[in-house]
Tab-separated table of C-alpha atoms in Angstrom:
chain	number	residue	atom	x	y	z
A	1	MET	CA	-7.618	-45.699	7.258
A	2	THR	CA	-10.064	-46.613	9.512
A	3	PRO	CA	-10.811	-49.799	11.782
A	4	VAL	CA	-13.212	-51.028	9.931
A	5	GLY	CA	-10.199	-50.935	6.763
A	6	ARG	CA	-7.841	-52.800	8.307
A	7	ALA	CA	-10.401	-55.565	9.604
A	8	CYS	CA	-11.376	-56.039	5.885
A	9	TRP	CA	-7.567	-55.837	4.309
A	10	GLU	CA	-6.511	-58.173	7.168
A	11	ASP	CA	-9.519	-60.438	6.601
A	12	HIS	CA	-8.678	-60.618	2.450
A	13	PHE	CA	-4.740	-61.397	3.134
A	14	ALA	CA	-5.865	-63.994	5.334
A	15	ARG	CA	-7.721	-65.720	3.515
A	16	GLY	CA	-5.007	-65.998	1.056
A	17	ARG	CA	-6.795	-63.149	-1.843
A	18	GLY	CA	-3.675	-60.827	-3.575
A	19	PHE	CA	-4.368	-59.312	-6.387
A	20	ARG	CA	-3.176	-58.584	-10.264
A	21	GLY	CA	-0.590	-60.947	-10.523
A	22	VAL	CA	3.073	-59.874	-11.425
A	23	THR	CA	2.686	-60.350	-15.576
A	24	GLU	CA	6.082	-61.851	-17.685
A	25	ARG	CA	6.148	-57.385	-19.187
A	26	GLU	CA	5.230	-55.610	-16.805
A	27	LEU	CA	8.577	-57.393	-15.180
A	28	ARG	CA	10.708	-56.175	-18.685
A	29	LEU	CA	9.742	-53.280	-18.569
A	30	LEU	CA	11.150	-52.864	-14.973
A	31	GLY	CA	13.805	-54.410	-15.497
A	32	GLU	CA	14.423	-52.151	-18.307
A	33	ALA	CA	12.857	-48.419	-16.411
A	34	ILE	CA	15.409	-49.275	-12.960
A	35	ARG	CA	19.189	-50.161	-12.308
A	36	PRO	CA	20.277	-54.704	-11.459
A	37	ARG	CA	20.983	-55.085	-8.590
A	38	ALA	CA	19.438	-52.567	-6.978
A	39	ARG	CA	18.276	-52.547	-2.524
A	40	ALA	CA	14.448	-52.094	-2.895
A	41	LEU	CA	12.047	-51.550	-0.836
A	42	ASP	CA	8.709	-52.908	-1.925
A	43	ILE	CA	5.439	-51.320	0.107
A	44	GLY	CA	1.942	-52.293	0.407
A	45	CYS	CA	3.902	-55.680	0.418
A	46	GLY	CA	0.121	-57.731	0.678
A	47	LEU	CA	0.673	-61.799	0.053
A	48	GLY	CA	4.752	-60.899	-1.688
A	49	THR	CA	4.609	-62.069	-4.929
A	50	TYR	CA	5.486	-58.739	-6.004
A	51	ALA	CA	9.082	-58.295	-4.000
A	52	ALA	CA	9.673	-61.461	-4.386
A	53	ALA	CA	9.448	-61.051	-7.744
A	54	LEU	CA	11.763	-58.260	-7.197
A	55	ALA	CA	14.470	-60.914	-4.854
A	56	GLY	CA	14.211	-63.247	-8.080
A	57	LEU	CA	15.574	-60.435	-9.955
A	58	GLY	CA	18.427	-59.998	-7.827
A	59	HIS	CA	17.063	-56.984	-5.969
A	60	ASP	CA	17.895	-57.310	-2.648
A	61	THR	CA	14.359	-56.219	-0.975
A	62	LEU	CA	12.663	-55.354	1.878
A	63	ALA	CA	8.853	-55.582	1.723
A	64	VAL	CA	6.774	-54.471	4.046
A	65	ASP	CA	3.210	-54.285	4.709
A	66	TRP	CA	0.383	-52.935	7.696
A	67	ALA	CA	-1.161	-55.494	8.000
A	68	ASP	CA	-0.271	-58.347	9.739
A	69	ALA	CA	-1.893	-60.885	7.517
A	70	ALA	CA	0.117	-59.652	4.741
A	71	VAL	CA	3.454	-59.357	6.467
A	72	ALA	CA	2.550	-63.703	7.598
A	73	ALA	CA	1.844	-64.674	4.513
A	74	THR	CA	4.479	-63.360	2.621
A	75	ARG	CA	6.914	-64.889	5.351
A	76	ASP	CA	5.817	-68.475	5.145
A	77	ARG	CA	5.198	-68.312	0.968
A	78	TYR	CA	8.456	-66.557	-0.018
A	79	ALA	CA	11.399	-67.940	2.994
A	80	ASP	CA	13.516	-69.372	1.075
A	81	LEU	CA	13.897	-66.360	-0.131
A	82	GLU	CA	15.826	-65.271	2.678
A	83	PRO	CA	17.423	-63.126	2.749
A	84	ARG	CA	17.583	-61.730	-0.107
A	85	LEU	CA	13.610	-60.789	1.174
A	86	ARG	CA	13.061	-59.519	4.315
A	87	VAL	CA	9.417	-59.312	5.763
A	88	LEU	CA	8.447	-56.218	8.264
A	89	ARG	CA	4.809	-55.207	9.066
A	90	LEU	CA	5.766	-51.107	7.966
A	91	ASP	CA	2.370	-48.559	8.145
A	92	PHE	CA	3.751	-46.345	6.097
A	93	GLU	CA	1.560	-43.543	6.563
A	94	ASP	CA	3.160	-43.592	9.754
A	95	GLY	CA	5.767	-41.154	9.485
A	96	ALA	CA	6.062	-42.223	13.074
A	97	ASP	CA	6.700	-45.568	12.479
A	98	VAL	CA	8.409	-44.889	9.299
A	99	THR	CA	11.250	-43.710	11.108
A	100	ALA	CA	11.488	-45.661	13.877
A	101	LYS	CA	11.851	-48.319	11.345
A	102	LEU	CA	13.261	-47.578	9.107
A	103	PRO	CA	15.957	-44.621	10.644
A	104	ARG	CA	18.786	-44.069	8.022
A	105	THR	CA	17.552	-47.133	5.508
A	106	ARG	CA	18.360	-45.442	2.576
A	107	PHE	CA	16.724	-47.365	-1.166
A	108	ASP	CA	18.150	-47.907	-4.719
A	109	LEU	CA	14.160	-48.581	-4.888
A	110	VAL	CA	10.580	-48.021	-3.804
A	111	THR	CA	8.202	-49.528	-5.239
A	112	MET	CA	4.270	-49.625	-5.115
A	113	ARG	CA	2.712	-51.718	-6.427
A	114	LEU	CA	-2.026	-51.403	-6.266
A	115	VAL	CA	-1.598	-49.676	-3.563
A	116	LEU	CA	-0.736	-45.580	-3.467
A	117	ALA	CA	-4.873	-44.371	-4.101
A	118	PHE	CA	-5.235	-46.231	-0.938
A	119	MET	CA	-4.033	-44.136	0.916
A	120	SER	CA	-4.979	-40.812	2.336
A	121	ASP	CA	-2.167	-38.193	1.703
A	122	LYS	CA	-0.383	-38.993	-1.446
A	123	ARG	CA	2.276	-35.310	-1.063
A	124	ALA	CA	2.967	-36.706	2.374
A	125	VAL	CA	3.722	-40.779	1.049
A	126	ALA	CA	5.643	-38.745	-1.953
A	127	ASP	CA	8.586	-36.897	1.516
A	128	ARG	CA	8.319	-39.727	3.109
A	129	VAL	CA	9.401	-42.057	-0.149
A	130	ARG	CA	11.398	-38.727	-2.012
A	131	GLY	CA	13.585	-39.583	2.228
A	132	LEU	CA	14.536	-42.796	1.985
A	133	LEU	CA	16.032	-42.102	-1.758
A	134	ALA	CA	19.203	-43.236	-2.193
A	135	PRO	CA	20.785	-39.976	-4.503
A	136	GLY	CA	19.943	-41.880	-7.951
A	137	GLY	CA	17.044	-43.892	-6.500
A	138	VAL	CA	13.480	-44.138	-8.738
A	139	TRP	CA	10.108	-44.841	-7.160
A	140	VAL	CA	7.721	-47.229	-9.655
A	141	VAL	CA	4.405	-46.794	-8.675
A	142	THR	CA	1.914	-48.869	-10.426
A	143	THR	CA	-1.286	-48.120	-10.269
A	144	PRO	CA	-4.709	-48.025	-12.479
A	145	LEU	CA	-5.433	-44.878	-13.241
A	146	ALA	CA	-10.187	-43.718	-12.551
A	147	GLU	CA	-11.084	-41.942	-15.058
A	148	ARG	CA	-10.586	-45.638	-16.621
A	149	LEU	CA	-12.434	-47.599	-14.374
A	150	PRO	CA	-16.155	-48.070	-14.444
A	151	GLN	CA	-17.554	-45.286	-11.755
A	152	GLU	CA	-18.151	-47.673	-8.802
A	153	ARG	CA	-14.128	-49.340	-9.507
A	154	ARG	CA	-12.445	-45.606	-9.160
A	155	HIS	CA	-12.589	-44.999	-5.582
A	156	ILE	CA	-9.255	-48.041	-6.241
A	157	GLY	CA	-7.004	-45.928	-8.515
A	158	MET	CA	-6.186	-42.580	-8.789
A	159	THR	CA	-6.811	-38.911	-9.664
A	160	ALA	CA	-5.231	-36.807	-12.657
A	161	GLN	CA	-4.990	-34.684	-9.162
A	162	ASP	CA	-3.422	-37.041	-7.259
A	163	VAL	CA	-1.378	-38.186	-10.709
A	164	ALA	CA	-0.132	-34.450	-9.731
A	165	ILE	CA	0.475	-34.402	-6.884
A	166	VAL	CA	2.854	-37.961	-6.704
A	167	THR	CA	4.660	-37.064	-9.640
A	168	GLU	CA	5.869	-33.193	-8.836
A	169	GLY	CA	8.987	-32.102	-7.578
A	170	TRP	CA	11.498	-35.869	-8.657
A	171	ASP	CA	14.279	-34.151	-10.848
A	172	ARG	CA	12.737	-37.064	-14.092
A	173	GLY	CA	9.265	-39.137	-14.732
A	174	GLU	CA	8.660	-41.151	-17.379
A	175	TRP	CA	6.185	-43.606	-17.417
A	176	TYR	CA	4.165	-46.394	-19.521
A	177	ASP	CA	1.026	-48.497	-19.399
A	178	LEU	CA	0.835	-52.165	-18.581
A	179	ASP	CA	-2.805	-52.710	-20.199
A	180	ALA	CA	-5.499	-51.115	-21.897
A	181	GLY	CA	-7.601	-51.177	-18.950
A	182	GLY	CA	-6.077	-48.100	-16.801
A	183	MET	CA	-3.238	-49.507	-15.352
A	184	ARG	CA	0.374	-47.173	-15.522
A	185	CYS	CA	3.479	-47.562	-14.216
A	186	PHE	CA	5.304	-44.047	-13.060
A	187	VAL	CA	8.532	-44.725	-12.825
A	188	LEU	CA	10.425	-41.434	-10.772
A	189	ARG	CA	14.123	-40.427	-10.440
A	190	ALA	CA	15.481	-38.779	-7.572
């Protein structure tokens, strides 16, 4: 992202602004798709709502975001969930940053909720996630689909080409729609 983009995200999170809330149905479907008590990594945690929900489901969760304001907000809001929920500033698009901060870590579950569409090199992100997953691990990507969004909002969704890039090369995969508005959840298994 450009420095202007980073400044906008920092401001967004510093003002306490989040995005779409996590519904009970979404958590129920997630719980059905993954094994209990997983070691989880939530990439692009924003204000930490999803990471806190994962920790609440019993997962040992590391929440990461590249925005300092998001990391600070998550730490402040969910300090009572430590040590089950830990927070770290990490730019997941920067392979060197990931290698430096997560050198030998393996996760049973990696989640990306409403963030992958904003990442520039989706193939590199998918490869990086594969490298962090333990055998039998699961990558859960929740994202709007661009073709189901109004033209002026398509930039926040994943295109069919993006989906093809992200979903290729996994042992198994399934998806489900969270709503009629185009919010889809991909469950990709290593």
